[in-house]
Amino acid sequence: CYHIFPAMDNDMQRFPRNFALEQQIEYCHLLEVQLRNKIAKEINEVKIQEKKEKILLLPPLSENVFVCMTEVADLYHEVAKYENAIDMYNEILKLSNEKDNRINSTLIKMGKTYISSGKYDQALTFLHQVQGRIEEGGNNNNKNEVGEMYYNLGTVFFHTGKYEKALEHLNRATDIYNKDNIDNNNSQGRLNSKLRKLALASIYYVMGGVYLQQEDIEQGLEFHTKGLNLRMQQYIENENGEKDHPDLAKSYNGVGECCMFQKKYDKALEYHNLALNIYKNRYGFLHHPDVAETFLLFGIVYLHIDGEIKEKAIPYFMKSLKIHKKTLGEKHADIATTYNYIGQAYLKLGSLHYAMNYFELAHDVLILNFGKEHSKVGTSKNNLGCLYYNQQQYTKSYEYLNEA
């Protein structure tokens, strides 16, 4: 193992000679993960540094400067360094003239970054700025920006549980990308066509998620499959003959989630493995929210398989929780989701004390993110009230049920 991975740091030592074969294999896998992690981090840091150095060599406030600054911000977003991305987008806005064409696209990117970091109120603030500017522009607006705005507004409403509003905005975005005619006789037209199809795939992905939340599994699968097919058609293969774009992984996870709801657990695990392999190659198992989400989905599948809760579901949930805390902080709404699933796992195992502890943690995070009046908080209070009632803790049960 030492000879296979000679580039490892000194603190990554070879395994002891008395390790059993299975332990040796597991250790080799651990070293591979650590090496991928190290390489991916270094590659991303080099990319960002190279672009920063390029900015210094360009004439001040030239268009190429703004292009490089945007690329740096986008890279920060991709590797989940959201605060760095926000800082760079803010710099672009400060240096831009109010009439610059880049203003709307930068505001949209700010909104997307706040969505990724779970700060939905801030996301709405920037997206509503775009909406105001678009309404002032009348018919002179960039159709892609209008579609992007509606798509991101729909995404915010999806994450905040406002599913009808989400579908309303996502359908508006779909209409824009479907109806806008394109001249396919030139290269720019073909490029626009590809980008529009990828935009539709992103919309279908969120719509699939909305329908799953509404327990319409058939519609959820239909939209996740449509999105996956569009992405498979548009993304090119890498040097190994594989299609490994992170958006493909999202679609694999979406279809896998549908399979889980259909109780096709083997098929669900197959899709989640496809997603995880893409993320592994892309991020080298860096601490990334998409990896955390995939671990969570593995855990949910194993939560429904008899005999796998303790050995597989809970470990996957804990992996997801660790990454989410590191990348998004302990107050992010996704943390509440993970806490809830850990609570469900312990409840199934009969460990009521552990279960209640995680349900309470989830409840506290939900209040921080959505306030006491949100439907998600109401559902949480109702569930806690019922659990306390079953444990004959009637006073506490009454408090939660009354607030619900």
XYZ file of C-alpha atoms in Angstrom:
404
model
C 0.000 0.000 0.000
C 2.908 2.344 0.779
C 4.338 1.742 -2.690
C 0.982 2.246 -4.402
C 0.573 5.709 -2.856
C 4.103 7.162 -2.598
C 2.813 10.743 -2.762
C 1.037 10.540 0.588
C 2.093 12.831 3.421
C 4.254 11.493 6.242
C 1.292 11.298 8.598
C -0.370 8.752 6.298
C 1.634 5.707 7.363
C 1.566 2.179 5.974
C -0.650 -0.278 7.815
C 0.783 -2.632 10.480
C 2.018 -6.018 9.266
C -0.482 -7.869 11.446
C -3.510 -6.358 9.646
C -5.872 -8.978 8.210
C -6.467 -8.899 4.440
C -9.851 -7.171 4.814
C -8.274 -4.525 7.068
C -5.481 -3.987 4.519
C -8.032 -3.464 1.720
C -10.046 -1.062 3.855
C -6.881 0.856 4.758
C -5.843 1.099 1.102
C -9.279 2.508 0.310
C -8.863 5.075 3.094
C -5.500 6.156 1.672
C -6.999 6.445 -1.805
C -9.729 8.714 -0.439
C -7.175 10.860 1.383
C -5.019 11.135 -1.738
C -7.974 12.109 -3.941
C -8.983 14.626 -1.309
C -5.491 16.180 -1.257
C -5.137 16.294 -5.065
C -8.606 17.779 -5.652
C -8.006 20.497 -3.068
C -4.643 21.403 -4.590
C -6.057 21.487 -8.150
C -8.893 23.825 -7.176
C -6.550 26.105 -5.224
C -4.175 26.290 -8.219
C -7.066 27.113 -10.589
C -8.270 29.921 -8.348
C -4.761 31.303 -7.799
C -3.971 31.251 -11.521
C -7.093 33.249 -12.309
C -6.377 35.737 -9.509
C -2.876 36.289 -10.884
C -4.299 36.755 -14.377
C -6.604 39.508 -13.068
C -3.581 41.482 -11.824
C -2.037 41.461 -15.308
C -5.127 42.787 -17.067
C -6.027 46.471 -17.614
C -8.204 47.773 -14.740
C -11.966 47.446 -15.307
C -11.508 45.761 -18.687
C -14.100 43.200 -19.707
C -11.526 40.411 -19.297
C -11.073 41.402 -15.653
C -14.776 40.898 -15.007
C -14.709 37.578 -16.871
C -11.813 36.333 -14.699
C -13.430 37.598 -11.497
C -16.646 35.772 -12.392
C -14.704 32.569 -13.112
C -12.997 32.803 -9.703
C -16.348 33.355 -7.968
C -17.885 30.432 -9.870
C -15.005 28.186 -8.814
C -15.475 29.191 -5.188
C -19.150 28.296 -5.529
C -18.366 24.926 -7.106
C -16.097 23.889 -4.208
C -18.649 25.151 -1.649
C -16.635 28.169 -0.487
C -19.773 30.249 -0.542
C -18.549 33.220 1.479
C -15.580 33.646 -0.868
C -17.911 33.453 -3.856
C -20.228 36.086 -2.371
C -17.277 38.399 -1.667
C -16.092 38.150 -5.272
C -19.571 38.689 -6.740
C -19.908 41.747 -4.500
C -16.634 43.117 -5.867
C -17.949 42.669 -9.405
C -21.099 44.594 -8.518
C -19.114 47.417 -6.886
C -16.937 47.837 -9.967
C -19.823 47.651 -12.431
C -21.796 50.498 -13.896
C -25.530 50.414 -13.156
C -26.238 49.920 -16.863
C -23.692 47.100 -17.377
C -25.148 43.948 -18.894
C -23.390 41.819 -16.280
C -25.419 43.222 -13.353
C -28.415 40.887 -13.725
C -26.306 37.764 -14.248
C -24.163 38.613 -11.208
C -27.237 39.241 -9.042
C -28.623 35.875 -10.161
C -25.337 34.166 -9.263
C -25.500 35.842 -5.840
C -28.998 34.445 -5.407
C -27.866 30.952 -6.437
C -24.971 31.070 -3.991
C -27.254 32.068 -1.139
C -29.580 29.195 -2.117
C -26.652 26.763 -1.950
C -25.700 28.076 1.481
C -29.287 27.787 2.716
C -29.830 31.537 3.185
C -33.118 31.757 1.362
C -34.181 35.225 2.522
C -30.944 36.704 1.191
C -31.418 34.766 -2.054
C -34.880 36.277 -2.491
C -33.488 39.758 -1.888
C -31.091 39.487 -4.848
C -33.532 37.662 -7.103
C -36.201 40.296 -6.461
C -33.645 42.943 -7.439
C -33.265 41.129 -10.751
C -37.036 40.912 -11.107
C -37.345 44.688 -10.619
C -34.638 45.401 -13.176
C -36.258 43.008 -15.670
C -39.665 44.636 -15.252
C -38.056 48.025 -15.956
C -36.375 46.630 -19.069
C -39.626 45.614 -20.773
C -39.053 43.608 -23.968
C -35.314 44.313 -24.098
C -34.425 41.692 -21.495
C -32.116 38.745 -21.996
C -34.483 35.752 -22.154
C -31.945 33.459 -20.489
C -31.701 35.808 -17.499
C -35.495 35.930 -17.188
C -35.627 32.138 -17.265
C -32.787 31.884 -14.745
C -34.568 34.294 -12.416
C -37.809 32.281 -12.437
C -35.884 29.019 -12.046
C -34.016 30.275 -8.984
C -37.147 31.780 -7.445
C -38.828 28.399 -7.915
C -35.852 26.726 -6.251
C -36.132 29.021 -3.218
C -39.846 28.262 -2.877
C -39.107 24.533 -3.184
C -36.585 24.632 -0.346
C -38.922 26.674 1.850
C -41.835 24.278 1.352
C -43.978 26.588 -0.815
C -44.553 23.972 -3.466
C -47.366 25.590 -5.454
C -45.387 28.834 -5.794
C -42.345 26.758 -6.754
C -44.218 25.038 -9.585
C -45.685 28.360 -10.741
C -42.230 29.922 -11.166
C -40.637 26.774 -12.575
C -43.403 26.511 -15.189
C -42.762 30.139 -16.176
C -39.090 29.323 -16.631
C -40.008 26.249 -18.687
C -42.240 28.298 -20.983
C -39.431 30.782 -21.642
C -36.893 28.107 -22.570
C -39.399 26.131 -24.649
C -40.946 29.036 -26.590
C -37.915 31.186 -27.345
C -37.042 30.454 -30.994
C -33.428 29.762 -31.879
C -31.586 30.030 -35.140
C -29.983 26.607 -35.428
C -28.165 27.486 -38.651
C -25.195 29.028 -36.866
C -22.783 27.917 -34.160
C -24.083 30.471 -31.641
C -27.594 29.138 -32.146
C -26.453 25.575 -31.496
C -24.621 26.724 -28.359
C -27.751 28.493 -27.136
C -29.786 25.396 -27.884
C -27.483 23.280 -25.729
C -27.557 25.755 -22.845
C -31.333 25.979 -23.044
C -31.699 22.206 -22.873
C -29.397 22.089 -19.854
C -31.453 24.869 -18.265
C -34.598 22.787 -18.846
C -32.855 19.794 -17.258
C -32.145 21.862 -14.130
C -35.779 22.976 -13.994
C -37.015 19.389 -14.384
C -34.699 18.316 -11.557
C -36.286 20.780 -9.116
C -39.791 19.977 -10.368
C -39.084 16.301 -9.742
C -38.115 17.203 -6.177
C -41.315 19.213 -5.697
C -43.510 16.325 -6.845
C -41.665 13.892 -4.564
C -42.330 16.209 -1.612
C -45.997 16.213 -2.615
C -45.838 12.384 -2.678
C -46.578 12.252 -6.405
C -43.957 9.613 -7.183
C -45.031 9.070 -10.786
C -44.661 12.762 -11.672
C -41.438 12.988 -9.698
C -39.908 10.102 -11.640
C -41.129 11.531 -14.948
C -39.399 14.877 -14.416
C -36.221 13.437 -12.921
C -35.965 11.048 -15.888
C -36.553 13.863 -18.400
C -33.825 15.887 -16.739
C -31.417 12.960 -16.688
C -32.007 12.208 -20.375
C -31.374 15.827 -21.389
C -28.151 15.923 -19.399
C -26.970 12.607 -20.845
C -27.569 13.997 -24.368
C -25.778 17.309 -23.785
C -22.726 16.514 -21.661
C -19.681 15.139 -23.452
C -17.529 12.230 -22.307
C -14.236 12.740 -20.481
C -10.914 11.220 -21.522
C -11.976 7.903 -19.972
C -15.143 7.735 -22.063
C -17.369 8.622 -19.096
C -19.868 11.387 -18.526
C -19.015 12.823 -15.142
C -20.592 16.268 -14.791
C -21.893 16.952 -11.230
C -25.331 17.842 -12.612
C -25.599 14.277 -13.909
C -24.968 13.070 -10.372
C -27.857 15.229 -9.142
C -30.156 13.597 -11.684
C -28.932 10.108 -10.736
C -29.732 10.905 -7.114
C -33.167 12.217 -8.097
C -34.067 9.054 -10.006
C -32.612 6.960 -7.182
C -34.829 8.753 -4.681
C -37.878 7.892 -6.814
C -36.793 4.254 -6.859
C -36.538 4.336 -3.064
C -40.136 5.573 -2.796
C -41.146 2.738 -5.127
C -39.351 0.313 -2.752
C -36.881 -0.626 -5.506
C -34.002 -0.409 -3.072
C -31.349 -2.171 -5.165
C -32.090 0.146 -8.085
C -31.980 3.176 -5.796
C -28.549 2.162 -4.467
C -27.341 1.673 -8.041
C -28.252 5.255 -8.981
C -26.784 6.701 -5.781
C -23.544 4.817 -6.463
C -23.410 6.357 -9.949
C -23.783 9.782 -8.346
C -21.163 9.111 -5.676
C -18.626 7.948 -8.257
C -19.042 11.198 -10.185
C -18.566 13.264 -7.035
C -15.559 11.163 -6.048
C -13.905 11.835 -9.397
C -14.891 15.497 -9.392
C -14.209 16.473 -5.806
C -11.957 13.670 -4.590
C -14.279 13.177 -1.607
C -13.685 16.723 -0.491
C -16.110 17.938 2.126
C -18.827 19.025 -0.280
C -22.601 19.410 0.289
C -23.407 17.250 -2.757
C -21.403 14.376 -1.268
C -23.226 14.873 2.044
C -26.581 14.772 0.240
C -25.610 11.511 -1.471
C -24.585 9.910 1.830
C -27.928 11.008 3.266
C -29.780 9.323 0.395
C -27.823 6.094 0.957
C -28.858 6.242 4.597
C -32.526 6.761 3.708
C -32.498 3.666 1.506
C -30.885 1.525 4.217
C -33.363 2.940 6.747
C -36.045 1.033 4.832
C -34.122 -2.256 4.605
C -34.564 -4.623 7.540
C -31.347 -5.287 9.457
C -29.396 -2.443 7.864
C -30.330 0.470 10.134
C -27.576 0.148 12.727
C -24.820 -1.108 10.436
C -25.402 1.115 7.381
C -28.163 3.737 7.704
C -26.855 5.482 10.832
C -23.185 5.521 9.663
C -24.252 7.123 6.365
C -26.363 9.692 8.218
C -23.411 10.511 10.462
C -21.103 10.945 7.440
C -23.646 13.294 5.902
C -24.032 15.243 9.142
C -20.276 15.698 9.531
C -19.839 17.081 6.008
C -22.907 19.301 6.202
C -21.731 20.824 9.475
C -18.297 21.503 8.014
C -19.516 23.010 4.748
C -22.829 24.644 5.657
C -22.605 25.239 9.392
C -24.736 23.795 12.187
C -27.742 26.051 11.529
C -28.420 25.110 7.880
C -31.864 23.673 7.090
C -30.290 20.511 5.624
C -28.859 19.769 9.072
C -32.437 19.536 10.382
C -33.266 16.988 7.671
C -30.311 14.821 8.685
C -31.169 15.108 12.392
C -34.712 13.976 11.601
C -33.528 10.877 9.750
C -31.105 9.963 12.534
C -34.017 10.319 14.944
C -36.133 8.021 12.774
C -33.342 5.454 12.703
C -33.004 5.389 16.499
C -36.787 5.296 16.859
C -36.892 2.164 14.688
C -34.177 0.647 16.864
C -36.215 1.430 19.975
C -33.663 3.923 21.339
C -36.224 6.558 22.282
C -33.837 8.765 24.248
C -31.468 9.152 21.263
C -34.395 9.568 18.889
C -35.993 12.361 20.907
C -32.656 14.141 21.237
C -32.200 14.285 17.449
C -35.828 15.272 16.835
C -35.400 18.161 19.283
C -32.190 19.242 17.532
C -33.988 19.165 14.176
C -36.849 21.201 15.623
C -34.499 23.912 16.888
C -32.749 24.222 13.503
C -36.076 24.435 11.668
C -37.198 27.327 13.882
C -33.908 29.147 13.211
C -34.386 28.811 9.467
C -38.121 29.200 8.977
C -39.570 30.775 12.137
C -42.237 29.378 14.440
C -45.134 29.867 12.008
C -43.799 27.744 9.121
C -45.586 24.508 8.177
C -42.356 22.491 8.541
C -42.062 23.670 12.154
C -45.726 22.826 12.730
C -45.187 19.299 11.460
C -42.131 18.949 13.702
C -44.098 20.135 16.761
C -46.924 17.723 15.965
C -44.525 14.774 15.656
C -42.760 15.654 18.907
C -46.093 16.050 20.671
C -47.211 12.583 19.557
C -43.915 11.012 20.619
C -44.039 12.603 24.058
C -47.660 11.476 24.406
C -46.662 7.874 23.669
C -44.034 8.175 26.394
C -46.751 9.441 28.795
C -45.040 12.842 29.122
C -48.373 14.580 28.778
C -47.363 18.090 29.815
C -44.628 18.301 27.204
C -46.876 16.604 24.666
C -49.604 19.207 25.243
C -47.123 22.081 24.817
C -45.977 20.857 21.404
C -49.418 19.846 20.141
C -50.949 23.110 21.271
C -48.245 25.118 19.454
C -48.645 22.964 16.329
